[in-house]
Amino acid sequence: MFADFLRRLTQPEPAQLPDQDARLALTALLVRVARSDETYDDDERTLIDKIAAGRFGLSPFEASALRREAEQLESEAPDTVRFTRAIKDAVPFEARLGVIEALWQVVLADGTRDEAEDALLRMVAPMLGISDVDSAMARQRVTRE
């Protein structure tokens, strides 16, 4: 189902993704971070739906449908680099700070900083062009909410 999408992501010089594909890539990255601790529960799904609805102006039904597509894509995708490259190419820097905040929201959804989630986010931030300092500041903003 996602073969064409994955093929476009794996091109040596992929073209910038259309908005719908960039949404799918970002949501799949949220799912990947949520699944990285081997626990993916209803609270994380609900939070991903809420993030998608708010970020993309979707209804709850549309956000849930996007998340379900992203879950399937995430399970078929070979690596995280493809998502981050697509997002970096499609999203301006200022908005990527919001992406990092959304990722931290998912990491902290269960109230703990799991080692696997933390490690994945430390890897993802620089791939999105976000410094460790900016990522830490994003985490602090999310923690205060």
Tab-separated table of C-alpha atoms in Angstrom:
chain	number	residue	atom	x	y	z
A	1	MET	CA	0.000	0.000	0.000
A	2	PHE	CA	2.754	2.450	0.862
A	3	ALA	CA	5.282	1.097	-1.620
A	4	ASP	CA	5.210	4.223	-3.809
A	5	PHE	CA	5.491	6.508	-0.803
A	6	LEU	CA	8.422	4.525	0.606
A	7	ARG	CA	10.076	4.410	-2.809
A	8	ARG	CA	9.892	8.214	-3.007
A	9	LEU	CA	11.362	8.491	0.493
A	10	THR	CA	14.262	6.209	-0.378
A	11	GLN	CA	15.342	8.011	-3.550
A	12	PRO	CA	18.934	9.332	-3.338
A	13	GLU	CA	17.609	12.862	-3.938
A	14	PRO	CA	13.911	12.720	-3.045
A	15	ALA	CA	11.658	15.502	-4.262
A	16	GLN	CA	9.893	17.601	-1.661
A	17	LEU	CA	6.792	15.793	-0.490
A	18	PRO	CA	3.321	17.187	-1.039
A	19	ASP	CA	1.622	18.401	2.150
A	20	GLN	CA	-0.461	15.240	2.591
A	21	ASP	CA	2.634	13.040	2.398
A	22	ALA	CA	4.536	15.330	4.775
A	23	ARG	CA	1.646	14.994	7.246
A	24	LEU	CA	1.831	11.230	6.934
A	25	ALA	CA	5.615	11.251	7.429
A	26	LEU	CA	5.349	13.421	10.542
A	27	THR	CA	2.577	11.314	12.025
A	28	ALA	CA	4.537	8.128	11.284
A	29	LEU	CA	7.509	9.649	13.108
A	30	LEU	CA	5.267	10.362	16.109
A	31	VAL	CA	4.140	6.725	16.015
A	32	ARG	CA	7.738	5.509	15.740
A	33	VAL	CA	8.739	7.510	18.811
A	34	ALA	CA	5.695	6.239	20.732
A	35	ARG	CA	6.491	2.634	19.819
A	36	SER	CA	10.208	2.898	20.570
A	37	ASP	CA	9.750	1.888	24.221
A	38	GLU	CA	7.851	-1.276	23.209
A	39	THR	CA	4.681	0.186	24.739
A	40	TYR	CA	2.099	1.846	22.517
A	41	ASP	CA	-1.104	2.518	24.402
A	42	ASP	CA	-4.386	4.379	24.041
A	43	ASP	CA	-3.020	7.494	25.763
A	44	GLU	CA	-0.278	7.764	23.142
A	45	ARG	CA	-2.727	7.135	20.288
A	46	THR	CA	-5.072	9.789	21.655
A	47	LEU	CA	-2.227	12.261	21.992
A	48	ILE	CA	-1.028	11.606	18.430
A	49	ASP	CA	-4.601	12.156	17.209
A	50	LYS	CA	-4.780	15.416	19.171
A	51	ILE	CA	-1.426	16.601	17.778
A	52	ALA	CA	-2.447	15.727	14.204
A	53	ALA	CA	-5.849	17.405	14.584
A	54	GLY	CA	-4.319	20.593	15.975
A	55	ARG	CA	-1.335	20.752	13.654
A	56	PHE	CA	-3.185	19.950	10.434
A	57	GLY	CA	-6.675	21.267	11.208
A	58	LEU	CA	-8.277	17.826	11.082
A	59	SER	CA	-11.459	16.551	12.644
A	60	PRO	CA	-11.030	13.844	15.302
A	61	PHE	CA	-12.135	11.244	12.734
A	62	GLU	CA	-9.627	12.505	10.126
A	63	ALA	CA	-6.823	12.635	12.700
A	64	SER	CA	-7.541	9.077	13.781
A	65	ALA	CA	-7.576	7.896	10.150
A	66	LEU	CA	-4.236	9.638	9.527
A	67	ARG	CA	-2.741	7.988	12.614
A	68	ARG	CA	-3.916	4.550	11.488
A	69	GLU	CA	-2.286	5.103	8.081
A	70	ALA	CA	0.858	6.301	9.832
A	71	GLU	CA	0.913	3.201	12.045
A	72	GLN	CA	0.925	1.001	8.969
A	73	LEU	CA	3.549	3.128	7.210
A	74	GLU	CA	5.751	3.144	10.308
A	75	SER	CA	5.644	-0.630	10.515
A	76	GLU	CA	6.694	-0.948	6.861
A	77	ALA	CA	9.321	1.819	6.745
A	78	PRO	CA	12.952	0.729	6.871
A	79	ASP	CA	14.398	3.530	8.996
A	80	THR	CA	13.814	6.836	10.720
A	81	VAL	CA	16.117	8.805	8.424
A	82	ARG	CA	13.528	8.742	5.623
A	83	PHE	CA	10.882	10.402	7.778
A	84	THR	CA	13.216	13.043	9.107
A	85	ARG	CA	14.546	13.889	5.643
A	86	ALA	CA	11.019	14.265	4.285
A	87	ILE	CA	10.001	16.454	7.224
A	88	LYS	CA	13.160	18.575	7.065
A	89	ASP	CA	12.613	19.198	3.346
A	90	ALA	CA	8.894	19.969	3.739
A	91	VAL	CA	8.773	21.954	6.973
A	92	PRO	CA	10.416	25.348	7.674
A	93	PHE	CA	12.839	25.490	10.611
A	94	GLU	CA	10.462	27.338	12.964
A	95	ALA	CA	7.781	24.717	12.409
A	96	ARG	CA	10.331	21.925	12.974
A	97	LEU	CA	10.737	23.252	16.508
A	98	GLY	CA	7.028	22.505	16.863
A	99	VAL	CA	7.689	19.017	15.505
A	100	ILE	CA	10.277	18.447	18.244
A	101	GLU	CA	7.787	19.692	20.843
A	102	ALA	CA	5.185	17.256	19.495
A	103	LEU	CA	7.713	14.418	19.656
A	104	TRP	CA	8.543	15.330	23.265
A	105	GLN	CA	4.822	15.356	24.081
A	106	VAL	CA	4.609	11.769	22.871
A	107	VAL	CA	7.759	10.735	24.745
A	108	LEU	CA	6.423	12.244	27.968
A	109	ALA	CA	2.800	11.077	27.486
A	110	ASP	CA	3.165	8.366	30.104
A	111	GLY	CA	4.968	10.653	32.550
A	112	THR	CA	8.390	9.056	32.153
A	113	ARG	CA	11.400	9.522	29.898
A	114	ASP	CA	12.073	6.040	28.643
A	115	GLU	CA	15.667	5.390	27.600
A	116	ALA	CA	14.724	4.120	24.121
A	117	GLU	CA	12.402	7.066	23.410
A	118	ASP	CA	14.994	9.499	24.729
A	119	ALA	CA	17.733	7.986	22.544
A	120	LEU	CA	15.538	8.090	19.452
A	121	LEU	CA	14.686	11.741	20.029
A	122	ARG	CA	18.360	12.612	20.562
A	123	MET	CA	19.019	11.018	17.156
A	124	VAL	CA	16.035	12.611	15.403
A	125	ALA	CA	16.551	16.221	16.530
A	126	PRO	CA	19.829	16.803	14.643
A	127	MET	CA	18.395	15.033	11.584
A	128	LEU	CA	15.673	17.679	11.598
A	129	GLY	CA	18.303	20.406	11.924
A	130	ILE	CA	17.464	21.042	15.592
A	131	SER	CA	20.299	21.463	18.080
A	132	ASP	CA	20.458	19.595	21.384
A	133	VAL	CA	19.915	22.913	23.174
A	134	ASP	CA	16.791	23.725	21.139
A	135	SER	CA	15.497	20.189	21.694
A	136	ALA	CA	16.060	20.499	25.446
A	137	MET	CA	14.250	23.844	25.465
A	138	ALA	CA	11.358	22.257	23.542
A	139	ARG	CA	11.210	19.458	26.136
A	140	GLN	CA	11.102	22.034	28.932
A	141	ARG	CA	8.256	23.918	27.238
A	142	VAL	CA	6.288	20.680	26.939
A	143	THR	CA	7.012	19.732	30.548
A	144	ARG	CA	5.620	23.067	31.772
A	145	GLU	CA	2.348	22.661	29.864
